[in-house]
XYZ file of C-alpha atoms in Angstrom:
459
model
C 97.150 90.211 146.433
C 100.511 91.823 145.684
C 100.743 93.427 149.112
C 99.912 90.085 150.776
C 102.430 88.097 148.756
C 105.270 90.516 149.393
C 105.149 89.766 153.143
C 105.179 85.946 152.726
C 107.815 83.335 152.097
C 107.839 81.571 148.738
C 106.145 78.487 150.230
C 103.491 80.677 151.834
C 102.976 82.432 148.480
C 102.357 79.044 146.901
C 99.824 78.159 149.632
C 97.952 81.429 149.091
C 97.874 80.824 145.331
C 96.373 77.365 145.880
C 93.702 78.843 148.131
C 92.935 81.644 145.603
C 93.111 79.377 142.560
C 89.603 80.104 141.294
C 90.096 83.880 141.392
C 93.718 84.045 140.313
C 93.080 84.608 136.566
C 91.591 88.021 137.247
C 94.186 88.883 139.929
C 97.398 87.649 138.312
C 98.416 90.815 136.413
C 98.114 93.065 139.459
C 99.315 90.331 141.790
C 102.654 90.026 139.993
C 103.444 93.725 140.156
C 105.953 94.916 142.726
C 107.186 91.417 143.679
C 110.794 90.532 144.312
C 112.459 88.227 141.762
C 112.059 85.232 144.111
C 108.374 85.905 144.717
C 107.796 86.565 141.013
C 109.434 83.247 140.086
C 107.233 81.390 142.596
C 104.097 82.957 141.146
C 105.217 82.296 137.561
C 106.054 78.658 138.303
C 102.715 78.202 139.988
C 101.007 79.693 136.949
C 102.917 77.363 134.624
C 101.874 74.384 136.752
C 98.223 75.394 136.467
C 98.366 75.706 132.660
C 99.460 72.301 131.409
C 97.361 72.007 128.251
C 95.816 74.123 125.517
C 92.406 74.001 127.162
C 93.923 75.353 130.411
C 95.429 78.298 128.551
C 92.145 78.855 126.767
C 90.259 78.828 130.067
C 92.612 81.374 131.635
C 92.775 83.740 128.660
C 89.020 83.793 128.076
C 88.458 85.242 131.571
C 91.039 88.020 131.237
C 90.974 91.451 129.697
C 93.029 91.994 126.509
C 95.727 93.712 128.554
C 95.817 90.827 131.021
C 95.949 88.315 128.148
C 98.978 90.095 126.748
C 100.628 90.079 130.190
C 100.062 86.345 130.682
C 101.223 85.467 127.152
C 104.413 87.463 127.596
C 105.038 85.859 130.994
C 104.552 82.418 129.431
C 106.334 83.186 126.183
C 108.881 80.396 126.662
C 106.139 77.881 127.498
C 103.789 78.720 124.623
C 105.588 76.533 122.041
C 104.785 73.465 124.173
C 101.178 74.511 124.732
C 100.612 75.570 121.103
C 102.832 73.336 118.946
C 100.748 73.533 115.737
C 98.236 75.758 113.977
C 95.448 73.438 115.168
C 96.120 74.298 118.822
C 96.515 77.959 117.904
C 93.127 77.931 116.194
C 91.644 76.124 119.189
C 92.889 78.828 121.567
C 91.889 81.730 119.333
C 88.442 80.439 118.394
C 86.896 81.282 121.788
C 88.628 84.638 122.253
C 87.513 88.123 121.297
C 89.468 89.986 118.567
C 91.360 92.022 121.172
C 92.374 88.885 123.078
C 93.371 87.219 119.797
C 95.585 90.206 119.079
C 97.364 89.746 122.423
C 98.056 86.080 121.651
C 99.160 86.876 118.101
C 101.608 89.540 119.270
C 103.114 87.149 121.797
C 103.521 84.468 119.108
C 104.340 86.688 116.117
C 107.853 85.300 115.689
C 106.599 81.705 115.799
C 103.848 82.030 113.196
C 105.987 80.812 110.263
C 106.861 77.714 112.296
C 103.230 77.062 113.307
C 101.862 77.436 109.765
C 103.532 74.849 107.501
C 100.770 74.580 104.847
C 98.357 76.844 103.003
C 95.501 75.054 104.780
C 96.973 76.022 108.147
C 97.336 79.600 106.942
C 93.693 79.749 105.870
C 92.613 78.245 109.188
C 94.465 80.903 111.166
C 93.375 83.773 108.898
C 89.725 82.792 109.260
C 89.880 83.340 113.038
C 91.678 86.673 113.095
C 89.950 89.989 112.425
C 90.774 91.754 109.114
C 93.273 94.050 110.846
C 95.077 91.099 112.429
C 95.231 89.213 109.122
C 97.529 91.898 107.781
C 99.974 91.247 110.642
C 99.808 87.494 109.967
C 100.582 88.048 106.265
C 103.491 90.304 107.136
C 104.879 87.679 109.522
C 104.488 85.015 106.815
C 105.778 87.126 103.904
C 108.977 85.162 103.319
C 107.157 81.816 103.598
C 104.281 82.617 101.245
C 106.054 81.564 98.014
C 106.810 78.198 99.617
C 103.289 77.635 100.997
C 101.318 78.744 97.937
C 101.965 76.277 95.125
C 98.985 76.762 92.801
C 96.614 79.505 91.697
C 93.861 77.783 93.688
C 96.033 78.019 96.813
C 96.584 81.706 96.167
C 92.896 82.375 95.567
C 91.917 80.518 98.751
C 94.194 82.852 100.735
C 93.143 86.033 98.947
C 89.450 85.364 99.587
C 90.052 85.948 103.308
C 91.877 89.246 102.871
C 91.010 92.867 102.246
C 91.834 94.356 98.798
C 95.014 96.011 100.063
C 96.088 92.794 101.800
C 95.512 90.913 98.535
C 97.888 93.269 96.771
C 100.441 92.779 99.559
C 100.307 88.991 99.103
C 100.580 89.290 95.303
C 103.636 91.493 95.695
C 105.175 88.922 98.035
C 104.449 86.255 95.392
C 105.538 88.251 92.336
C 108.509 86.040 91.459
C 106.289 82.954 91.372
C 103.134 84.349 89.758
C 104.034 83.465 86.143
C 104.837 79.891 87.158
C 101.602 79.548 89.161
C 99.393 80.727 86.318
C 101.048 78.376 83.839
C 100.668 75.287 86.054
C 97.769 73.188 87.303
C 98.094 70.973 90.364
C 101.839 71.536 90.363
C 102.272 70.274 86.770
C 103.121 72.326 83.725
C 99.793 73.003 82.054
C 99.408 72.108 78.399
C 95.863 73.483 78.064
C 95.603 77.169 77.213
C 91.984 77.085 78.391
C 93.133 76.153 81.890
C 95.789 78.856 81.801
C 93.168 81.465 80.925
C 90.941 80.140 83.689
C 93.794 80.537 86.178
C 94.343 84.128 85.085
C 90.631 85.009 85.043
C 89.898 83.523 88.458
C 92.864 85.296 90.003
C 92.102 88.720 88.533
C 88.424 88.393 89.413
C 88.998 88.761 93.162
C 91.542 91.592 92.946
C 91.030 95.342 92.973
C 92.067 97.155 89.749
C 95.442 98.251 91.138
C 96.258 94.687 92.113
C 95.011 93.439 88.718
C 97.359 95.804 86.951
C 100.228 94.786 89.211
C 99.664 91.070 88.510
C 99.434 91.672 84.753
C 102.648 93.680 84.771
C 104.423 90.947 86.727
C 103.320 88.233 84.273
C 103.810 90.443 81.209
C 106.444 88.179 79.692
C 104.088 85.207 79.663
C 101.008 87.083 78.395
C 101.690 86.059 74.766
C 101.563 82.443 75.906
C 98.374 83.017 77.905
C 96.411 85.307 75.576
C 97.061 84.232 72.010
C 94.000 85.642 70.223
C 91.358 88.337 70.597
C 88.926 85.572 71.584
C 91.254 84.587 74.433
C 91.311 88.182 75.635
C 87.524 88.393 75.366
C 87.124 85.254 77.473
C 89.131 86.879 80.276
C 87.473 90.286 80.020
C 83.987 88.765 79.992
C 84.084 87.811 83.681
C 85.891 90.891 84.996
C 84.376 94.136 86.252
C 84.710 97.346 84.245
C 87.594 98.625 86.367
C 89.359 95.262 86.182
C 88.962 95.240 82.374
C 90.539 98.668 82.137
C 93.421 97.618 84.375
C 94.102 94.508 82.269
C 94.023 96.427 78.969
C 96.318 99.126 80.328
C 98.779 96.531 81.559
C 98.756 94.924 78.086
C 99.543 98.132 76.164
C 102.872 96.826 74.865
C 101.370 93.519 73.770
C 98.060 94.717 72.288
C 99.579 95.889 68.972
C 100.748 92.316 68.334
C 97.396 90.855 69.349
C 95.139 93.252 67.434
C 95.914 93.737 63.773
C 92.747 95.472 62.534
C 89.752 97.505 63.619
C 87.565 94.406 63.423
C 89.415 92.974 66.430
C 88.574 96.065 68.469
C 84.951 95.926 67.318
C 84.758 92.274 68.320
C 85.865 93.168 71.829
C 83.271 95.924 72.153
C 80.532 93.660 70.828
C 81.398 91.053 73.467
C 81.135 93.616 76.294
C 77.651 93.335 77.871
C 77.298 96.901 79.158
C 78.246 100.479 78.394
C 80.515 100.718 81.447
C 82.594 97.738 80.346
C 82.831 99.004 76.750
C 84.080 102.323 78.065
C 86.629 100.542 80.254
C 87.886 98.515 77.272
C 88.108 101.655 75.167
C 89.976 103.575 77.904
C 92.468 100.754 78.204
C 93.027 100.458 74.434
C 92.572 103.976 73.036
C 96.302 104.530 72.601
C 96.543 101.746 70.027
C 93.452 102.787 67.998
C 95.229 105.270 65.687
C 97.485 102.453 64.503
C 94.454 100.264 63.681
C 92.575 102.949 61.723
C 94.041 102.828 58.238
C 91.019 103.737 56.077
C 87.873 105.860 56.214
C 85.933 102.614 56.620
C 87.942 101.840 59.764
C 87.222 105.355 61.022
C 83.512 104.819 60.462
C 83.526 101.417 62.127
C 85.283 102.590 65.277
C 82.972 105.560 65.775
C 79.815 103.581 64.987
C 80.784 100.809 67.430
C 81.532 103.168 70.298
C 78.814 104.772 72.435
C 78.518 108.507 71.921
C 80.283 109.131 75.242
C 83.442 107.632 73.729
C 83.650 109.933 70.750
C 86.249 112.114 72.363
C 88.635 109.650 70.706
C 87.744 111.343 67.424
C 89.847 114.309 68.454
C 92.836 111.975 68.610
C 92.134 110.705 65.092
C 90.970 113.914 63.412
C 94.504 114.866 62.364
C 94.696 111.716 60.241
C 91.489 112.356 58.302
C 93.155 113.850 55.189
C 95.054 110.584 54.731
C 91.960 108.453 55.378
C 89.427 110.304 53.214
C 90.161 109.516 49.568
C 86.695 109.429 47.973
C 83.401 111.283 48.168
C 81.892 108.274 49.953
C 84.665 108.407 52.571
C 83.804 112.032 53.266
C 80.091 111.216 53.542
C 80.816 108.483 56.095
C 83.098 110.752 58.118
C 80.382 113.415 58.296
C 77.781 110.812 59.239
C 79.642 109.113 62.102
C 82.068 111.790 63.233
C 81.667 115.322 64.526
C 80.619 117.246 61.371
C 82.140 120.516 62.542
C 85.488 118.948 63.381
C 85.523 116.955 60.120
C 84.652 120.011 58.011
C 87.189 122.251 59.669
C 89.998 119.755 59.165
C 89.103 118.845 55.573
C 88.523 122.472 54.538
C 91.950 123.440 55.770
C 93.491 120.451 54.011
C 91.783 121.237 50.699
C 92.703 124.924 50.883
C 96.345 124.085 51.466
C 96.753 121.134 49.085
C 93.896 120.959 46.579
C 91.433 123.907 46.584
C 89.517 122.417 43.666
C 88.183 119.656 45.933
C 86.229 122.264 47.887
C 83.577 122.096 45.156
C 83.158 118.370 45.833
C 83.065 119.100 49.544
C 80.169 121.565 49.064
C 78.229 118.933 47.098
C 78.776 116.325 49.821
C 77.578 118.661 52.569
C 74.375 119.519 50.710
C 73.693 115.886 49.790
C 73.970 114.623 53.388
C 70.316 114.654 54.368
C 71.105 113.710 57.964
C 72.789 117.076 58.524
C 70.632 119.660 60.265
C 69.757 122.551 57.952
C 71.064 125.147 60.364
C 74.359 123.262 60.529
C 75.032 123.381 56.789
C 75.839 127.087 56.792
C 78.268 126.659 59.663
C 79.988 123.788 57.856
C 80.379 125.725 54.608
C 81.572 129.044 56.004
C 85.207 127.950 55.955
C 84.956 127.096 52.250
C 84.981 130.779 51.301
C 87.726 133.383 51.152
C 90.528 131.242 49.815
C 91.967 134.201 47.872
C 91.026 132.591 44.549
C 88.246 134.735 43.084
C 87.334 132.276 40.313
C 86.991 129.356 42.728
C 85.169 131.586 45.198
C 82.624 132.401 42.509
C 82.128 128.730 41.671
C 81.603 127.855 45.320
C 79.229 130.765 45.855
C 77.292 129.817 42.728
C 76.742 126.316 44.134
C 75.635 127.798 47.438
C 73.347 130.293 45.700
C 71.648 127.442 43.862
C 71.356 125.178 46.901
C 70.812 127.617 49.774
C 70.537 131.342 48.989
C 69.866 132.169 52.627
C 73.453 131.176 53.439
C 74.745 133.977 51.205
C 72.377 136.384 52.910
C 73.822 135.412 56.284
C 77.380 135.948 55.093
C 76.376 139.260 53.478
C 74.909 140.477 56.781
C 78.144 139.622 58.542
C 80.174 141.580 55.996
C 77.944 144.668 56.163
C 77.507 144.644 59.951
C 80.626 143.004 61.439
C 80.107 144.800 64.742
C 77.014 142.646 65.373
C 78.885 139.372 65.175
C 82.163 138.061 66.463
C 81.840 134.497 65.237
C 82.804 135.284 61.624
C 85.241 138.233 61.528
C 86.544 139.190 58.070
C 89.647 141.119 57.117
C 89.417 144.032 54.688
C 90.971 141.859 51.979
C 88.362 139.158 52.567
C 85.535 141.694 52.453
C 86.818 142.960 49.117
C 86.942 139.446 47.647
C 83.481 138.684 48.998
C 81.909 141.818 47.454
C 83.566 141.144 44.089
C 82.109 137.695 43.613
C 78.815 138.757 45.191
C 78.428 141.421 42.481
C 79.221 138.813 39.854
C 76.466 136.627 41.267
C 73.993 139.494 41.148
C 74.717 139.988 37.462
C 74.666 136.282 36.602
C 71.725 135.100 38.713
C 69.815 138.267 39.452
C 70.404 137.642 43.162
C 69.782 140.698 45.352
C 72.272 140.312 48.150
C 71.294 143.615 49.741
C 67.797 142.286 50.387
C 67.744 139.948 53.318
C 64.318 138.597 52.377
C 65.260 137.771 48.771
C 65.406 134.069 47.814
C 65.775 134.556 44.032
C 68.709 132.915 42.277
């Protein structure tokens, strides 16, 4: 076609185009190549005359390849505003095209998209036709207009439902200056109902990925006290979110949580409201940094550990340093051994008693023996640290209690003293060995206990 047209006058070119009208759509891109400016203008004018309405453009574009669509749209760029004056016509053209052809039209009209999309309804209509990849380009073209188009949380949600997770975050970032206002209003009016405010927040977070959830919560941080006034309010939001979304919300609220939660019971209430282990873990992960502040007594310590699934008990290592201040009675110590890690509890409390009040080690020994839930093989391990405090009188009292309660424990320690090369778990210094043998001899005299006989159980 190009070689024919180049040898004709403009009028002859027009006559050929009329004769080839039915086949021109497929020939136009190649037919326009290599023409002189005069010939090109004739062909372009003829093309414009053939496409007088949206349906004409639709008919032409639907028969072309994506590359040809792009060529035609660029050639008609100045005419497109008349053919596609609103989003309705744009949707009409795009609805019958393949994604690649839609992309060609969108690229040709990229600069006009803000003008064609005056309402959030128009935006949703256009987004629904484009492929996910193309929706990102539409959002980028509309970025500056989004705060003007989206006037309520419902508007925002209607847009986000059509986007990928990353595109949702992009839109939220574009809307960040208006997010607090949107969440605190309903139908454009300042909302007086906290229930509606919470519903706005919940519905918005529900459709976002965790990163976007956290971003939204950080943006609206200043109005969180107005939105979430009680633990029950927070529970109502968390109840409909996924585990990852719960964690993101709690992490974003770190600065506000201390004001919201004043006691361990509030934390327990949140865990009790969580329907599954995964969500309880997410809540814990998001709030673990504020737990030490809530745990003021041994009862609080017990309650936190008993409420949390066993997988969460790594938090005990964060609280173990505070045990000496929490454990004030024998009952407190019993509860700590019951719900916490007995080895960690014993190690910390033994060291505390040795440093500050060695006499309490006698009470500690009684508590360990009286805790029936403790495995028998564990008792010896728990009591080992009670010995060798460089106080021979107290050592003898402790060993006497042990001899009465569990002679085999003394046998085990005696074996370790006599054959240290066979064990590395309980190494003793020469000074410690001397102390041990002194009070062991005293026991032999007082109780008739034969420490050199491994099989002896006499006391």
